[in-house]
CSV table of C-alpha atoms in Angstrom, one decimal:
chain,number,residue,atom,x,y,z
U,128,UNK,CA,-9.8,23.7,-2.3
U,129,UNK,CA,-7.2,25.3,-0.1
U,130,UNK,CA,-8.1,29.1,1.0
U,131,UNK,CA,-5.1,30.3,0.8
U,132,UNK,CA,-3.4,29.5,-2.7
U,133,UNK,CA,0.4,30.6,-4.2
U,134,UNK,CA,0.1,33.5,-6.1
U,135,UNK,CA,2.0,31.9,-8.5
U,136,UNK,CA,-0.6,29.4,-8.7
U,137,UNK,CA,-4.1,31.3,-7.7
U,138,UNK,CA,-6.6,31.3,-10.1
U,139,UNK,CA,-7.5,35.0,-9.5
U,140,UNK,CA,-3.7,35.8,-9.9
U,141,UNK,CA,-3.4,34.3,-13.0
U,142,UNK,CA,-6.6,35.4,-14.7
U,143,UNK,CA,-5.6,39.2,-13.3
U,144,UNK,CA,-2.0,38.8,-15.6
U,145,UNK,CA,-3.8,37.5,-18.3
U,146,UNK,CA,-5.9,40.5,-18.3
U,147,UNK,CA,-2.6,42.7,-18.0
U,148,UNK,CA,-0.8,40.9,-21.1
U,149,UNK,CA,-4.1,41.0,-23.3
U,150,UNK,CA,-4.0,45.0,-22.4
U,151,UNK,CA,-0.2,44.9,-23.7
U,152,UNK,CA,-1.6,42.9,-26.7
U,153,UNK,CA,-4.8,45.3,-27.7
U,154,UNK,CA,-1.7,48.3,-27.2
U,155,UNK,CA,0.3,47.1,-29.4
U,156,UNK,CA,-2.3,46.1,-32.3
U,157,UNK,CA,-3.3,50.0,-32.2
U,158,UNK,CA,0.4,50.9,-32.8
U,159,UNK,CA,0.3,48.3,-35.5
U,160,UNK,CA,3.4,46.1,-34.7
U,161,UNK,CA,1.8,43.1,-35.1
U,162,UNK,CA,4.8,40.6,-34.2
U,163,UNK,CA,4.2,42.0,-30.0
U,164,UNK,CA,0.3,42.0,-30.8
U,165,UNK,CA,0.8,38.3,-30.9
U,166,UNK,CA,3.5,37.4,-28.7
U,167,UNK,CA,1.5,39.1,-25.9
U,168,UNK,CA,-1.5,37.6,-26.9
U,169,UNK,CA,0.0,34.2,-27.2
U,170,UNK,CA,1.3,34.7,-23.3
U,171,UNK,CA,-2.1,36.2,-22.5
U,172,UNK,CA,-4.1,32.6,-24.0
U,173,UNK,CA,-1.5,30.5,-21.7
U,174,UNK,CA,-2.3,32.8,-18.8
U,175,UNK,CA,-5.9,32.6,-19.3
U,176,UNK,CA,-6.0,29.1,-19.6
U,177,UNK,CA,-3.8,28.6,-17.1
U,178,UNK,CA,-6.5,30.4,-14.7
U,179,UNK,CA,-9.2,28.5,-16.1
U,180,UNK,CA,-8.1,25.5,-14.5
U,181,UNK,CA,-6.6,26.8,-11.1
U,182,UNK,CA,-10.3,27.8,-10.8
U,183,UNK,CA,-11.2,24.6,-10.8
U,184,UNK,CA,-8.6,23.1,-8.3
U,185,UNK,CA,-4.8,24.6,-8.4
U,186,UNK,CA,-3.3,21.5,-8.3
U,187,UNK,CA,-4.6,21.6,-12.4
U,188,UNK,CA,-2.0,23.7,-13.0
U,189,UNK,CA,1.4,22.2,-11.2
U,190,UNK,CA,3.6,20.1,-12.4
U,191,UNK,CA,2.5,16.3,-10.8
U,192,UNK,CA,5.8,15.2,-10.9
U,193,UNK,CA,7.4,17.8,-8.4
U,194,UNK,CA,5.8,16.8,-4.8
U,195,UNK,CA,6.9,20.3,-3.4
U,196,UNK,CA,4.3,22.0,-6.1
U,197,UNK,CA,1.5,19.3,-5.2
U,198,UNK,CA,1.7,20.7,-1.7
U,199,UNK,CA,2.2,23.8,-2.5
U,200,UNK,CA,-1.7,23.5,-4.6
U,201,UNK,CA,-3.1,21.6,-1.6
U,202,UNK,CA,-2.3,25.0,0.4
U,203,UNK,CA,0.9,23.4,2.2
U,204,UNK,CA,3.4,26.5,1.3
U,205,UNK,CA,6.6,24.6,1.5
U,206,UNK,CA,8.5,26.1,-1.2
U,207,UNK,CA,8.3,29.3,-3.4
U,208,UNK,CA,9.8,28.1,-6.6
U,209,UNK,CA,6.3,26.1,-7.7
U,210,UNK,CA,6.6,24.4,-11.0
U,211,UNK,CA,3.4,24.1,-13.7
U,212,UNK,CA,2.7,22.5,-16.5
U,213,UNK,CA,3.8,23.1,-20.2
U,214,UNK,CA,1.6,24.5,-22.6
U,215,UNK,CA,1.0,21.2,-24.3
U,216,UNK,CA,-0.4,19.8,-21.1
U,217,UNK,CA,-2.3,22.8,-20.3
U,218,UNK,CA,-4.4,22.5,-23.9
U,219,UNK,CA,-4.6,18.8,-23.4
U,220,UNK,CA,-6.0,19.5,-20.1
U,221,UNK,CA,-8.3,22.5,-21.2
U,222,UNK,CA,-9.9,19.9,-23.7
U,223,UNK,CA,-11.6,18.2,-20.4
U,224,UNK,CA,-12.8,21.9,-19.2
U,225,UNK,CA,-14.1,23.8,-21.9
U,226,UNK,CA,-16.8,22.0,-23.8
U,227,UNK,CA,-15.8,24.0,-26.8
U,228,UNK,CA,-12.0,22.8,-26.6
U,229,UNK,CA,-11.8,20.9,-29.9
U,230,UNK,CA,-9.0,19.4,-31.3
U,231,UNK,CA,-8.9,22.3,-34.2
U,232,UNK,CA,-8.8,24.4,-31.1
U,233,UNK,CA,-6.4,22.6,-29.5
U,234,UNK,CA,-4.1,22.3,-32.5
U,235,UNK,CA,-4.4,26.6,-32.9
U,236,UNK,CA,-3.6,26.7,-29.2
U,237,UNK,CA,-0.4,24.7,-29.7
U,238,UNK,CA,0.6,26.6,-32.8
U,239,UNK,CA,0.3,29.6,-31.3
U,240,UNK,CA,2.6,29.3,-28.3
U,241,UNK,CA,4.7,27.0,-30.3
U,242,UNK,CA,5.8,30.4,-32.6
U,243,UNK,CA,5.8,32.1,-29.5
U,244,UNK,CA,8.6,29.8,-28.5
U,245,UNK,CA,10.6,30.4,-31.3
U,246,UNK,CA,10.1,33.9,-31.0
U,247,UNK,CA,11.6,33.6,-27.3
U,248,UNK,CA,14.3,30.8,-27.6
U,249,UNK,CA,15.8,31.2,-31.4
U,250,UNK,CA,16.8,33.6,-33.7
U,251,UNK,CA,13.5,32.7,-35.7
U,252,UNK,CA,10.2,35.3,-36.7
U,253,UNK,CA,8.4,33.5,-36.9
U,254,UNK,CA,5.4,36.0,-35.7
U,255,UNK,CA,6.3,38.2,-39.2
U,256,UNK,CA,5.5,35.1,-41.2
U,257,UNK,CA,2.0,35.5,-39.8
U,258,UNK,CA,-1.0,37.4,-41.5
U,259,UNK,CA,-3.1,38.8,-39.1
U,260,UNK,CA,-6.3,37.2,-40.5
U,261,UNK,CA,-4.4,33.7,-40.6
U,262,UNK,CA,-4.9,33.9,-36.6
U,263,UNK,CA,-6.6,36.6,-35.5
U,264,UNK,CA,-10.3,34.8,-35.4
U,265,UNK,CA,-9.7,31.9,-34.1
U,266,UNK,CA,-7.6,33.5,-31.4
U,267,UNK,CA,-10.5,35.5,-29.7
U,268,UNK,CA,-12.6,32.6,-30.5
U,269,UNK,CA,-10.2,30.8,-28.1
U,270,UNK,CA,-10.0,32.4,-25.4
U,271,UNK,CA,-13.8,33.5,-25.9
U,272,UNK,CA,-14.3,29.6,-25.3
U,273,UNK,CA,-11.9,29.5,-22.4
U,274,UNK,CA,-13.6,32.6,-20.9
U,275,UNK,CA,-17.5,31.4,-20.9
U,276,UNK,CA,-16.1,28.3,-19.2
U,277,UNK,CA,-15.2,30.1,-15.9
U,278,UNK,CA,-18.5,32.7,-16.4
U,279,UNK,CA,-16.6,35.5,-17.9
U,280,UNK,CA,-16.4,37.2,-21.1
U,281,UNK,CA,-14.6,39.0,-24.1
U,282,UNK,CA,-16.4,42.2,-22.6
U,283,UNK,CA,-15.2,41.4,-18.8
U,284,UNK,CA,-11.5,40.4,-19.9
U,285,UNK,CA,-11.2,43.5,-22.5
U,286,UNK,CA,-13.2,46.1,-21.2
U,287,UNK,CA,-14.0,48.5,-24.1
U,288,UNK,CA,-11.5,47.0,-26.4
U,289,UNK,CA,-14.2,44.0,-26.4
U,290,UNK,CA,-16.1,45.5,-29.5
U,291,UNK,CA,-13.7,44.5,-32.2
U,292,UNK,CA,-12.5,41.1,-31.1
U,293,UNK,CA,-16.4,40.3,-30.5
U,294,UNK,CA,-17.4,41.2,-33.9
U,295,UNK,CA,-14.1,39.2,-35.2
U,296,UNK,CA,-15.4,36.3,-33.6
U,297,UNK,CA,-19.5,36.6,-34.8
U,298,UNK,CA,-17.9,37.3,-38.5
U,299,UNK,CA,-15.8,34.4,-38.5
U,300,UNK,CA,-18.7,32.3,-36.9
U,301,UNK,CA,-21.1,33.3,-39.4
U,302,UNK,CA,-18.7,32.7,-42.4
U,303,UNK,CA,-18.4,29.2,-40.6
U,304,UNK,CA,-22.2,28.7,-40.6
U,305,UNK,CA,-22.9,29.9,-43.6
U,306,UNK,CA,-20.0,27.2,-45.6
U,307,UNK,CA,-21.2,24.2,-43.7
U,308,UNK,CA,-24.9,24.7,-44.2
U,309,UNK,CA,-23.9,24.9,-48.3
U,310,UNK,CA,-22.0,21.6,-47.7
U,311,UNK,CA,-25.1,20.1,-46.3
U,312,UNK,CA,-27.4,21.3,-48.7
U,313,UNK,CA,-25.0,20.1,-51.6
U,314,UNK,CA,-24.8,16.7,-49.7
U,315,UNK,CA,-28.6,16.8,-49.7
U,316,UNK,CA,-28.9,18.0,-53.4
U,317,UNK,CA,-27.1,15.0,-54.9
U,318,UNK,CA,-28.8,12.2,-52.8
U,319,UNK,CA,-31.9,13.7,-54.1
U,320,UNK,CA,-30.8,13.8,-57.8
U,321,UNK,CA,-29.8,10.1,-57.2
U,322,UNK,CA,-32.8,7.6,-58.8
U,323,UNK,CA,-34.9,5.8,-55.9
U,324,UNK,CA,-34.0,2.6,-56.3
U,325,UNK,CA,-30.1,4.2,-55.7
U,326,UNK,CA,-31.3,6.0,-52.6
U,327,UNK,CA,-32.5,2.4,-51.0
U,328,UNK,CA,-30.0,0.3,-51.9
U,329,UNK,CA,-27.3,3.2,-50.4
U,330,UNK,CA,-29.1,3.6,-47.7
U,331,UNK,CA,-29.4,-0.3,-46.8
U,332,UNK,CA,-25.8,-0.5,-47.2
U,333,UNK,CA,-25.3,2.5,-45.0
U,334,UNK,CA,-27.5,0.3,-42.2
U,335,UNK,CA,-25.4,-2.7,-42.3
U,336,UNK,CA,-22.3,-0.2,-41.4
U,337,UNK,CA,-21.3,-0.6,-37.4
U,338,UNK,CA,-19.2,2.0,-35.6
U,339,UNK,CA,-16.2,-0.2,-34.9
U,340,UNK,CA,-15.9,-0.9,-38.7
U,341,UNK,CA,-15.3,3.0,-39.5
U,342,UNK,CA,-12.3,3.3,-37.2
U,343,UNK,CA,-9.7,3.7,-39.9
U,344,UNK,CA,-12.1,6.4,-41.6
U,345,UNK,CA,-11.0,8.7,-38.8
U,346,UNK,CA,-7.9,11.0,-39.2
U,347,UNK,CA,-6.9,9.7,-35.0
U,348,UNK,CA,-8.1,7.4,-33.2
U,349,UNK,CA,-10.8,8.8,-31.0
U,350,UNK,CA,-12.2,7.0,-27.4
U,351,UNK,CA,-15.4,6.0,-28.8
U,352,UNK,CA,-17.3,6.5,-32.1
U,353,UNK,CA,-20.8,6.1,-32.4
U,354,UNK,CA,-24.1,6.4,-35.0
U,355,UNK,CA,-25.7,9.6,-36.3
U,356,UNK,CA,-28.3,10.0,-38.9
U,357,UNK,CA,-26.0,12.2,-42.1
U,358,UNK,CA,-28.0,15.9,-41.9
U,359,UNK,CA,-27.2,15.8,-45.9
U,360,UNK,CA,-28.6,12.6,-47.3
U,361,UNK,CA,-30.1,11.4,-43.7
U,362,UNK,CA,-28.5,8.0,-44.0
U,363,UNK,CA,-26.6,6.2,-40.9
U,364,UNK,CA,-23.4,7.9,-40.4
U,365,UNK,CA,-20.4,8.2,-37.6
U,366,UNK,CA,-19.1,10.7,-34.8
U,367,UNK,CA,-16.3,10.3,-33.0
U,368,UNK,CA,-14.6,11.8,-30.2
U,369,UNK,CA,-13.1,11.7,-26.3
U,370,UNK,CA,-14.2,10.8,-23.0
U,371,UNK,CA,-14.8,14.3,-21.1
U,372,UNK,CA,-16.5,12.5,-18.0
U,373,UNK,CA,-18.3,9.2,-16.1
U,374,UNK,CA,-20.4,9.1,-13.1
U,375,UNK,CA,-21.0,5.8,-11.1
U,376,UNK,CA,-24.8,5.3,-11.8
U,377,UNK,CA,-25.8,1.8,-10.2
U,378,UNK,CA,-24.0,1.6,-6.4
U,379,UNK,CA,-23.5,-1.7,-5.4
U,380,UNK,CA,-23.2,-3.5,-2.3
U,381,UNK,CA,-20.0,-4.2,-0.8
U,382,UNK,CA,-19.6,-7.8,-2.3
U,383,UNK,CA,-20.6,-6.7,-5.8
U,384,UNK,CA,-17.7,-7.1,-8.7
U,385,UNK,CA,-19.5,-5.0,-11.5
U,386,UNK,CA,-21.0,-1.4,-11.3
U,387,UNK,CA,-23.2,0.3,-14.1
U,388,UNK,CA,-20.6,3.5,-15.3
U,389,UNK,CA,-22.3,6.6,-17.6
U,390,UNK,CA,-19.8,7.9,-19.8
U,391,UNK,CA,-19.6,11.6,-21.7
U,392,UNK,CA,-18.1,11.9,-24.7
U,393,UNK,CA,-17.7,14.6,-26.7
U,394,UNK,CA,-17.6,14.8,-30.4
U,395,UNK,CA,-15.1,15.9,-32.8
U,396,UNK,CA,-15.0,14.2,-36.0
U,397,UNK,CA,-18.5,13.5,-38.2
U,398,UNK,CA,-18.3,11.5,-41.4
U,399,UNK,CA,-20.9,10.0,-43.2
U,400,UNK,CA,-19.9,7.4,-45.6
U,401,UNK,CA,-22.8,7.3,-47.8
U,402,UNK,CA,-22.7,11.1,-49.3
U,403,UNK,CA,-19.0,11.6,-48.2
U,404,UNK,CA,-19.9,14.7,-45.6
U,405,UNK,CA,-17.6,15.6,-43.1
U,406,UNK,CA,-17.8,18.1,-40.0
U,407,UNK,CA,-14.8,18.7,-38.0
U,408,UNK,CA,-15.2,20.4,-34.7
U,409,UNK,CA,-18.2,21.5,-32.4
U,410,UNK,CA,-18.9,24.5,-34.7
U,411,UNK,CA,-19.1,22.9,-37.8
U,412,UNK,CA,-21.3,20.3,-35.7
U,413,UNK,CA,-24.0,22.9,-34.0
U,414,UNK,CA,-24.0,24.5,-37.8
U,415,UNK,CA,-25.2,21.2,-39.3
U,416,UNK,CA,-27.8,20.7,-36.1
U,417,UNK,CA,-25.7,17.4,-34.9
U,418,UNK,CA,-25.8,17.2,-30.9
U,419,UNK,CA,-22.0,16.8,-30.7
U,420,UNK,CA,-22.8,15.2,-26.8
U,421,UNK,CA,-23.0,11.6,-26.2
U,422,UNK,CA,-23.7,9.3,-23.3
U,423,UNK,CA,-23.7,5.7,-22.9
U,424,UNK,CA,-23.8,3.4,-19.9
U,425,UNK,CA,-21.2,-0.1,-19.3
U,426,UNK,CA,-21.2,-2.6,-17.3
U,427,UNK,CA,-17.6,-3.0,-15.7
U,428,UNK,CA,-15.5,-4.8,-13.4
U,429,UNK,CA,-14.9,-3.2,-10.5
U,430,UNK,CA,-11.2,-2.0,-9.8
U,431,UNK,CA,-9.6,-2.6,-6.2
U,432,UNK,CA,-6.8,-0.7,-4.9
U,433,UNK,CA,-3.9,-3.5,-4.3
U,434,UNK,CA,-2.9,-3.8,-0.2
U,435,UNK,CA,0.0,-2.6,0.9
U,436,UNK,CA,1.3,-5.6,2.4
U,437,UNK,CA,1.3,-4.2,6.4
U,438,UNK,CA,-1.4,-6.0,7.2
């Protein structure tokens, strides 16, 4: 990583503005006008996630299409006017970061600066439309996610306006928890209320089901699905979700045409066919006691880069 990054670009830069806006935000909350509390939160979250991934490598957060803004991330200063990435490639990106970065996250994340665009560019309000408790929650639960990734905090970011988006967040957490364990207990109530010859002949039919036969069971279509056991009526059921990350695990000499490749995926969707339960997201997942983390290992063909013809 280059020593001596942009501003615009810098990781430390961008976390410091984010921490600047958020202060603009908190202000505003306390002199109740709620339409700026969420326009300079919304700019705050993009900030914040913006920094997330210049942390990782600055060239994250440029647009990869505009050479003079590669170079500019690899530490190469030939330009000031540096171009990044829209908001819809920043949460796309942030979903390969933050373990926590589910698509209901995502989806809040594009909402959010999706109003705040309207807000900006039309003659729209659309901020006014917006109850506070419609967005409030799963804002700090956001950038809460966003801020554990890089090692920091609600309490770091906030200072000692931390208190009440941290109890926000542990109240709506716990209201989560509490509605997906009663889900799972009513899944588990009727298998058990279901005569045992029932229970065995659903659950040998649930046995016979393969992952690739539940693919249109799934509201997208997700990189790989795979089998759980149902936490309600503990027959076999599916989670899906997106490859996150793969590591070479078998090297191979230099005439080899196949490698071993371990792949990560992280889950998103659960559904269980047998007693109809379903568990969207990693909260609803750790809430019903599902390990949300998968890994597998394929055998491949391995991928050459073409010559250039100067040979």
């Amino acid at each position: 990583m280059p020593d001596d990054v942009f501003i615009a670009i810098s990781g430390e830069a961008l976390h410091a503005k984010s921490k600047v806006y958020i202060g603009r935000a908190m202000a505003r909350k306390a002199a109740e006008d709620l339409d700026e509390y969420q326009l300079w939160a919304s700019l705050a979250l993009e900030l914040l996630g913006k920094a997330a991934l210049a942390y990782r490598h600055p060239s994250l957060v440029v647009d990869p299409t505009n050479w003079k803004s590669l170079f500019v991330a690899a530490g190469v200063n030939v330009t000031t006017d540096v171009k990044t990435i829209t908001a819809k490639t920043l949460f796309e990106r942030l979903a390969h970061l933050v373990p926590r970065f589910d698509p209901l996250m995502h989806k809040f994340c594009m909402d959010i600066s999706e109003r705040r665009n309207a807000e900006l560019h039309s003659a729209d309000i659309p901020f006014r439309a917006m109850r506070l408790g419609a967005w409030e929650a799963r804002y700090w639960h956001a950038c809460d996610a966003i801020l554990r990734a890089i090692e920091s905090s609600l309490e770091d970011w906030l200072g000692a306006d931390a208190e009440a988006p941290r109890q926000i967040v542990a109240e709506a957490a716990a209201a989560s928890d509490a509605a997906v364990k009663l889900r799972v207990e009513t899944a588990k109530a009727w298998f058990a209320g279901l005569k045992k010859a029932e229970r065995e002949t659903l659950a040998q039919e649930a046995d016979g089901m393969m992952p690739i036969d539940q693919v249109a069971s799934f509201a997208v279509a997700f990189d790989q699905i795979w089998i759980e056991t149902c936490p309600g009526c503990g027959c076999r059921a599916f989670l899906a979700g997106d490859q996150t990350g793969e590591d070479i695990k078998q090297e191979n000499d230099e005439y080899a045409m196949w490698e071993i490749v371990e792949r990560e995926f992280v889950g998103d969707e659960f559904r269980c066919p047998t007693c109809k339960l379903v568990l969207l997201g990693g909260d609803e997942l750790d809430s019903a006691g599902i390990d949300y983390i998968h890994t597998d290992e394929v055998e491949r063909e391995m991928e050459y880069e073409p010559d250039y013809g100067n040979d």
